[in-house]
Amino acid sequence: SSNHSRTVQLSEVYKHDQPEDCWVVLHGVVYDLSEFVKLHPGGAQAILTVAGTDATKQFAAFHTKEVVKELSESSVIGVIAGYQPVTEQDEQGNMDLPPIQAMMNTADLEAVARRR
């Protein structure tokens, strides 16, 4: 059964900010990335920096929305209570650059540059 019907409070997500207990919100969906963090092609630190937070903006700076489909369905915890998805127009109009400290290597910098 899908966990997309479970509602999660953002305050609950904040408690899961450790490498072995790592939840991240992407586009309103809460994922447990505790296992995936070791496999992340961009390195574990990129995920650990945003553990226990809504990392949608940081994620969008380096990935298309389609990439999230590569995460295992079993990693879905639920959806954020009251989440309002950003329209694609808003998303493009308000595309913020990630903070420079979030960029771990030249591949990160190049990914952001390609989006501009």
GROMACS .gro file of N, CA and C in nm:
model
  348
    1SER      N    1   0.084  -0.119   0.000
    1SER     CA    2   0.000   0.000   0.000
    1SER      C    3   0.087   0.124   0.000
    2SER      N    4   0.039   0.228  -0.064
    2SER     CA    5   0.114   0.351  -0.077
    2SER      C    6   0.109   0.434   0.051
    3ASN      N    7   0.221   0.494   0.085
    3ASN     CA    8   0.227   0.583   0.201
    3ASN      C    9   0.188   0.726   0.166
    4HIS      N   10   0.154   0.750   0.038
    4HIS     CA   11   0.120   0.886  -0.004
    4HIS      C   12  -0.005   0.937   0.065
    5SER      N   13  -0.082   0.848   0.130
    5SER     CA   14  -0.203   0.891   0.199
    5SER      C   15  -0.176   0.929   0.345
    6ARG      N   16  -0.059   0.896   0.397
    6ARG     CA   17  -0.025   0.932   0.535
    6ARG      C   18   0.015   1.080   0.540
    7THR      N   19  -0.042   1.153   0.634
    7THR     CA   20  -0.009   1.294   0.652
    7THR      C   21   0.096   1.308   0.761
    8VAL      N   22   0.199   1.387   0.732
    8VAL     CA   23   0.310   1.407   0.826
    8VAL      C   24   0.322   1.556   0.854
    9GLN      N   25   0.340   1.591   0.980
    9GLN     CA   26   0.364   1.731   1.017
    9GLN      C   27   0.512   1.763   0.993
   10LEU      N   28   0.539   1.883   0.946
   10LEU     CA   29   0.678   1.925   0.924
   10LEU      C   30   0.758   1.917   1.054
   11SER      N   31   0.693   1.943   1.167
   11SER     CA   32   0.763   1.935   1.297
   11SER      C   33   0.814   1.794   1.324
   12GLU      N   34   0.747   1.692   1.270
   12GLU     CA   35   0.794   1.555   1.285
   12GLU      C   36   0.918   1.531   1.199
   13VAL      N   37   0.920   1.589   1.081
   13VAL     CA   38   1.034   1.575   0.990
   13VAL      C   39   1.161   1.630   1.055
   14TYR      N   40   1.149   1.744   1.124
   14TYR     CA   41   1.265   1.809   1.187
   14TYR      C   42   1.342   1.716   1.280
   15LYS      N   43   1.275   1.617   1.338
   15LYS     CA   44   1.339   1.526   1.434
   15LYS      C   45   1.429   1.422   1.367
   16HIS      N   46   1.418   1.409   1.236
   16HIS     CA   47   1.490   1.303   1.163
   16HIS      C   48   1.604   1.365   1.082
   17ASP      N   49   1.707   1.410   1.152
   17ASP     CA   50   1.814   1.486   1.087
   17ASP      C   51   1.953   1.425   1.106
   18GLN      N   52   1.957   1.294   1.123
   18GLN     CA   53   2.084   1.224   1.142
   18GLN      C   54   2.111   1.129   1.025
   19PRO      N   55   2.238   1.094   1.001
   19PRO     CA   56   2.269   1.004   0.888
   19PRO      C   57   2.192   0.872   0.893
   20GLU      N   58   2.172   0.817   1.013
   20GLU     CA   59   2.103   0.688   1.023
   20GLU      C   60   1.951   0.705   1.037
   21ASP      N   61   1.904   0.829   1.043
   21ASP     CA   62   1.762   0.860   1.056
   21ASP      C   63   1.737   0.991   0.982
   22CYS      N   64   1.734   0.980   0.849
   22CYS     CA   65   1.739   1.098   0.761
   22CYS      C   66   1.613   1.111   0.677
   23TRP      N   67   1.524   1.202   0.718
   23TRP     CA   68   1.404   1.231   0.639
   23TRP      C   69   1.423   1.363   0.567
   24VAL      N   70   1.371   1.369   0.445
   24VAL     CA   71   1.380   1.490   0.364
   24VAL      C   72   1.246   1.508   0.293
   25VAL      N   73   1.200   1.632   0.283
   25VAL     CA   74   1.078   1.663   0.209
   25VAL      C   75   1.117   1.712   0.070
   26LEU      N   76   1.058   1.651  -0.033
   26LEU     CA   77   1.077   1.693  -0.172
   26LEU      C   78   0.940   1.707  -0.237
   27HIS      N   79   0.908   1.828  -0.279
   27HIS     CA   80   0.779   1.854  -0.346
   27HIS      C   81   0.661   1.803  -0.263
   28GLY      N   82   0.668   1.824  -0.131
   28GLY     CA   83   0.557   1.790  -0.043
   28GLY      C   84   0.552   1.647   0.004
   29VAL      N   85   0.641   1.562  -0.047
   29VAL     CA   86   0.645   1.421  -0.007
   29VAL      C   87   0.762   1.400   0.088
   30VAL      N   88   0.738   1.326   0.195
   30VAL     CA   89   0.842   1.298   0.295
   30VAL      C   90   0.908   1.165   0.261
   31TYR      N   91   1.039   1.167   0.248
   31TYR     CA   92   1.116   1.046   0.216
   31TYR      C   93   1.212   1.014   0.330
   32ASP      N   94   1.228   0.886   0.358
   32ASP     CA   95   1.331   0.839   0.449
   32ASP      C   96   1.451   0.802   0.361
   33LEU      N   97   1.554   0.885   0.365
   33LEU     CA   98   1.671   0.863   0.279
   33LEU      C   99   1.789   0.803   0.355
   34SER      N  100   1.760   0.741   0.469
   34SER     CA  101   1.866   0.684   0.553
   34SER      C  102   1.952   0.584   0.477
   35GLU      N  103   1.893   0.503   0.392
   35GLU     CA  104   1.969   0.406   0.312
   35GLU      C  105   2.027   0.471   0.187
   36PHE      N  106   1.945   0.552   0.120
   36PHE     CA  107   1.986   0.614  -0.006
   36PHE      C  108   2.104   0.710   0.012
   37VAL      N  109   2.115   0.772   0.129
   37VAL     CA  110   2.220   0.871   0.152
   37VAL      C  111   2.358   0.815   0.118
   38LYS      N  112   2.379   0.686   0.144
   38LYS     CA  113   2.509   0.622   0.116
   38LYS      C  114   2.531   0.602  -0.034
   39LEU      N  115   2.422   0.601  -0.111
   39LEU     CA  116   2.429   0.572  -0.254
   39LEU      C  117   2.418   0.696  -0.342
   40HIS      N  118   2.389   0.811  -0.283
   40HIS     CA  119   2.365   0.933  -0.360
   40HIS      C  120   2.484   0.967  -0.448
   41PRO      N  121   2.463   0.977  -0.579
   41PRO     CA  122   2.575   1.005  -0.671
   41PRO      C  123   2.648   1.135  -0.639
   42GLY      N  124   2.578   1.232  -0.580
   42GLY     CA  125   2.640   1.360  -0.546
   42GLY      C  126   2.708   1.359  -0.411
   43GLY      N  127   2.712   1.241  -0.346
   43GLY     CA  128   2.776   1.229  -0.216
   43GLY      C  129   2.676   1.242  -0.102
   44ALA      N  130   2.706   1.178   0.008
   44ALA     CA  131   2.617   1.177   0.125
   44ALA      C  132   2.599   1.317   0.183
   45GLN      N  133   2.704   1.398   0.184
   45GLN     CA  134   2.698   1.529   0.249
   45GLN      C  135   2.591   1.618   0.188
   46ALA      N  136   2.566   1.605   0.059
   46ALA     CA  137   2.464   1.687  -0.007
   46ALA      C  138   2.327   1.662   0.056
   47ILE      N  139   2.298   1.539   0.093
   47ILE     CA  140   2.170   1.507   0.156
   47ILE      C  141   2.175   1.538   0.305
   48LEU      N  142   2.283   1.505   0.371
   48LEU     CA  143   2.292   1.526   0.516
   48LEU      C  144   2.282   1.674   0.553
   49THR      N  145   2.324   1.761   0.464
   49THR     CA  146   2.314   1.905   0.487
   49THR      C  147   2.169   1.950   0.501
   50VAL      N  148   2.077   1.879   0.435
   50VAL     CA  149   1.935   1.917   0.437
   50VAL      C  150   1.848   1.815   0.511
   51ALA      N  151   1.910   1.723   0.585
   51ALA     CA  152   1.836   1.621   0.660
   51ALA      C  153   1.740   1.687   0.758
   52GLY      N  154   1.618   1.637   0.764
   52GLY     CA  155   1.518   1.690   0.857
   52GLY      C  156   1.455   1.820   0.812
   53THR      N  157   1.464   1.851   0.682
   53THR     CA  158   1.409   1.978   0.631
   53THR      C  159   1.331   1.955   0.502
   54ASP      N  160   1.265   2.062   0.457
   54ASP     CA  161   1.206   2.063   0.323
   54ASP      C  162   1.319   2.107   0.230
   55ALA      N  163   1.370   2.014   0.152
   55ALA     CA  164   1.486   2.040   0.067
   55ALA      C  165   1.447   2.061  -0.079
   56THR      N  166   1.321   2.096  -0.104
   56THR     CA  167   1.272   2.108  -0.241
   56THR      C  168   1.355   2.208  -0.322
   57LYS      N  169   1.385   2.325  -0.266
   57LYS     CA  170   1.461   2.426  -0.342
   57LYS      C  171   1.601   2.377  -0.375
   58GLN      N  172   1.669   2.318  -0.276
   58GLN     CA  173   1.805   2.268  -0.300
   58GLN      C  174   1.801   2.155  -0.403
   59PHE      N  175   1.701   2.066  -0.391
   59PHE     CA  176   1.686   1.955  -0.484
   59PHE      C  177   1.664   2.006  -0.626
   60ALA      N  178   1.574   2.104  -0.640
   60ALA     CA  179   1.539   2.157  -0.772
   60ALA      C  180   1.656   2.227  -0.840
   61ALA      N  181   1.751   2.276  -0.761
   61ALA     CA  182   1.867   2.343  -0.819
   61ALA      C  183   1.958   2.246  -0.893
   62PHE      N  184   1.955   2.118  -0.855
   62PHE     CA  185   2.047   2.020  -0.913
   62PHE      C  186   1.978   1.907  -0.990
   63HIS      N  187   1.846   1.891  -0.974
   63HIS     CA  188   1.775   1.778  -1.034
   63HIS      C  189   1.646   1.824  -1.099
   64THR      N  190   1.601   1.751  -1.199
   64THR     CA  191   1.467   1.772  -1.251
   64THR      C  192   1.371   1.701  -1.156
   65LYS      N  193   1.244   1.737  -1.164
   65LYS     CA  194   1.143   1.676  -1.077
   65LYS      C  195   1.133   1.525  -1.104
   66GLU      N  196   1.169   1.482  -1.223
   66GLU     CA  197   1.159   1.341  -1.262
   66GLU      C  198   1.255   1.252  -1.181
   67VAL      N  199   1.366   1.308  -1.137
   67VAL     CA  200   1.468   1.230  -1.065
   67VAL      C  201   1.410   1.166  -0.939
   68VAL      N  202   1.315   1.235  -0.876
   68VAL     CA  203   1.258   1.185  -0.750
   68VAL      C  204   1.190   1.049  -0.772
   69LYS      N  205   1.146   1.022  -0.894
   69LYS     CA  206   1.080   0.894  -0.924
   69LYS      C  207   1.178   0.777  -0.913
   70GLU      N  208   1.307   0.806  -0.914
   70GLU     CA  209   1.408   0.700  -0.901
   70GLU      C  210   1.421   0.650  -0.758
   71LEU      N  211   1.366   0.727  -0.662
   71LEU     CA  212   1.370   0.683  -0.522
   71LEU      C  213   1.272   0.569  -0.502
   72SER      N  214   1.307   0.476  -0.418
   72SER     CA  215   1.224   0.360  -0.390
   72SER      C  216   1.091   0.403  -0.328
   73GLU      N  217   0.983   0.343  -0.373
   73GLU     CA  218   0.850   0.370  -0.317
   73GLU      C  219   0.848   0.341  -0.168
   74SER      N  220   0.930   0.245  -0.125
   74SER     CA  221   0.935   0.210   0.018
   74SER      C  222   0.999   0.320   0.103
   75SER      N  223   1.066   0.417   0.039
   75SER     CA  224   1.126   0.526   0.115
   75SER      C  225   1.025   0.638   0.145
   76VAL      N  226   0.905   0.630   0.086
   76VAL     CA  227   0.803   0.733   0.109
   76VAL      C  228   0.743   0.714   0.248
   77ILE      N  229   0.749   0.820   0.330
   77ILE     CA  230   0.689   0.819   0.463
   77ILE      C  231   0.545   0.869   0.454
   78GLY      N  232   0.524   0.975   0.377
   78GLY     CA  233   0.391   1.034   0.362
   78GLY      C  234   0.400   1.170   0.296
   79VAL      N  235   0.295   1.250   0.311
   79VAL     CA  236   0.292   1.384   0.253
   79VAL      C  237   0.279   1.487   0.365
   80ILE      N  238   0.332   1.605   0.340
   80ILE     CA  239   0.327   1.712   0.440
   80ILE      C  240   0.185   1.765   0.452
   81ALA      N  241   0.140   1.781   0.574
   81ALA     CA  242   0.006   1.833   0.602
   81ALA      C  243  -0.009   1.973   0.541
   82GLY      N  244  -0.113   1.993   0.462
   82GLY     CA  245  -0.142   2.124   0.405
   82GLY      C  246  -0.050   2.168   0.294
   83TYR      N  247   0.026   2.076   0.236
   83TYR     CA  248   0.122   2.113   0.131
   83TYR      C  249   0.048   2.164   0.008
   84GLN      N  250   0.092   2.278  -0.043
   84GLN     CA  251   0.039   2.334  -0.167
   84GLN      C  252   0.148   2.328  -0.271
   85PRO      N  253   0.130   2.246  -0.375
   85PRO     CA  254   0.236   2.238  -0.476
   85PRO      C  255   0.255   2.370  -0.548
   86VAL      N  256   0.379   2.397  -0.581
   86VAL     CA  257   0.412   2.518  -0.656
   86VAL      C  258   0.383   2.489  -0.802
   87THR      N  259   0.318   2.583  -0.869
   87THR     CA  260   0.291   2.562  -1.012
   87THR      C  261   0.423   2.569  -1.087
   88GLU      N  262   0.426   2.511  -1.204
   88GLU     CA  263   0.550   2.511  -1.282
   88GLU      C  264   0.593   2.654  -1.315
   89GLN      N  265   0.496   2.741  -1.343
   89GLN     CA  266   0.528   2.880  -1.374
   89GLN      C  267   0.594   2.947  -1.253
   90ASP      N  268   0.536   2.927  -1.134
   90ASP     CA  269   0.595   2.983  -1.013
   90ASP      C  270   0.735   2.928  -0.991
   91GLU      N  271   0.748   2.795  -1.014
   91GLU     CA  272   0.875   2.728  -0.991
   91GLU      C  273   0.985   2.790  -1.078
   92GLN      N  274   0.952   2.817  -1.205
   92GLN     CA  275   1.051   2.874  -1.296
   92GLN      C  276   1.078   3.020  -1.263
   93GLY      N  277   0.973   3.094  -1.225
   93GLY     CA  278   0.988   3.235  -1.196
   93GLY      C  279   1.062   3.261  -1.066
   94ASN      N  280   1.056   3.168  -0.974
   94ASN     CA  281   1.117   3.188  -0.843
   94ASN      C  282   1.233   3.093  -0.819
   95MET      N  283   1.301   3.053  -0.923
   95MET     CA  284   1.412   2.958  -0.910
   95MET      C  285   1.528   3.026  -0.840
   96ASP      N  286   1.550   2.990  -0.716
   96ASP     CA  287   1.661   3.048  -0.641
   96ASP      C  288   1.784   2.961  -0.657
   97LEU      N  289   1.899   3.025  -0.658
   97LEU     CA  290   2.023   2.949  -0.659
   97LEU      C  291   2.045   2.890  -0.521
   98PRO      N  292   2.101   2.770  -0.513
   98PRO     CA  293   2.132   2.715  -0.381
   98PRO      C  294   2.246   2.796  -0.319
   99PRO      N  295   2.255   2.793  -0.187
   99PRO     CA  296   2.367   2.864  -0.124
   99PRO      C  297   2.500   2.802  -0.168
  100ILE      N  298   2.599   2.884  -0.181
  100ILE     CA  299   2.729   2.837  -0.230
  100ILE      C  300   2.784   2.723  -0.144
  101GLN      N  301   2.757   2.723  -0.013
  101GLN     CA  302   2.808   2.617   0.074
  101GLN      C  303   2.740   2.482   0.045
  102ALA      N  304   2.626   2.484  -0.025
  102ALA     CA  305   2.559   2.359  -0.060
  102ALA      C  306   2.622   2.293  -0.183
  103MET      N  307   2.705   2.369  -0.255
  103MET     CA  308   2.770   2.315  -0.374
  103MET      C  309   2.897   2.244  -0.331
  104MET      N  310   2.900   2.112  -0.360
  104MET     CA  311   3.009   2.029  -0.310
  104MET      C  312   3.126   2.016  -0.408
  105ASN      N  313   3.099   2.037  -0.538
  105ASN     CA  314   3.203   2.014  -0.637
  105ASN      C  315   3.171   2.089  -0.765
  106THR      N  316   3.258   2.079  -0.864
  106THR     CA  317   3.235   2.151  -0.989
  106THR      C  318   3.113   2.099  -1.063
  107ALA      N  319   3.078   1.973  -1.046
  107ALA     CA  320   2.957   1.919  -1.111
  107ALA      C  321   2.833   1.993  -1.060
  108ASP      N  322   2.829   2.024  -0.930
  108ASP     CA  323   2.718   2.100  -0.872
  108ASP      C  324   2.711   2.239  -0.934
  109LEU      N  325   2.826   2.306  -0.942
  109LEU     CA  326   2.831   2.440  -1.000
  109LEU      C  327   2.786   2.437  -1.146
  110GLU      N  328   2.829   2.337  -1.221
  110GLU     CA  329   2.792   2.325  -1.361
  110GLU      C  330   2.642   2.298  -1.377
  111ALA      N  331   2.585   2.218  -1.286
  111ALA     CA  332   2.441   2.188  -1.292
  111ALA      C  333   2.359   2.316  -1.274
  112VAL      N  334   2.402   2.402  -1.182
  112VAL     CA  335   2.331   2.529  -1.160
  112VAL      C  336   2.351   2.621  -1.280
  113ALA      N  337   2.472   2.625  -1.332
  113ALA     CA  338   2.499   2.711  -1.447
  113ALA      C  339   2.415   2.672  -1.568
  114ARG      N  340   2.394   2.544  -1.589
  114ARG     CA  341   2.313   2.497  -1.703
  114ARG      C  342   2.167   2.541  -1.689
  115ARG      N  343   2.121   2.555  -1.566
  115ARG     CA  344   1.981   2.594  -1.543
  115ARG      C  345   1.957   2.743  -1.564
  116ARG      N  346   2.062   2.821  -1.569
  116ARG     CA  347   2.049   2.967  -1.581
  116ARG      C  348   2.042   3.010  -1.724
   0.00000   0.00000   0.00000
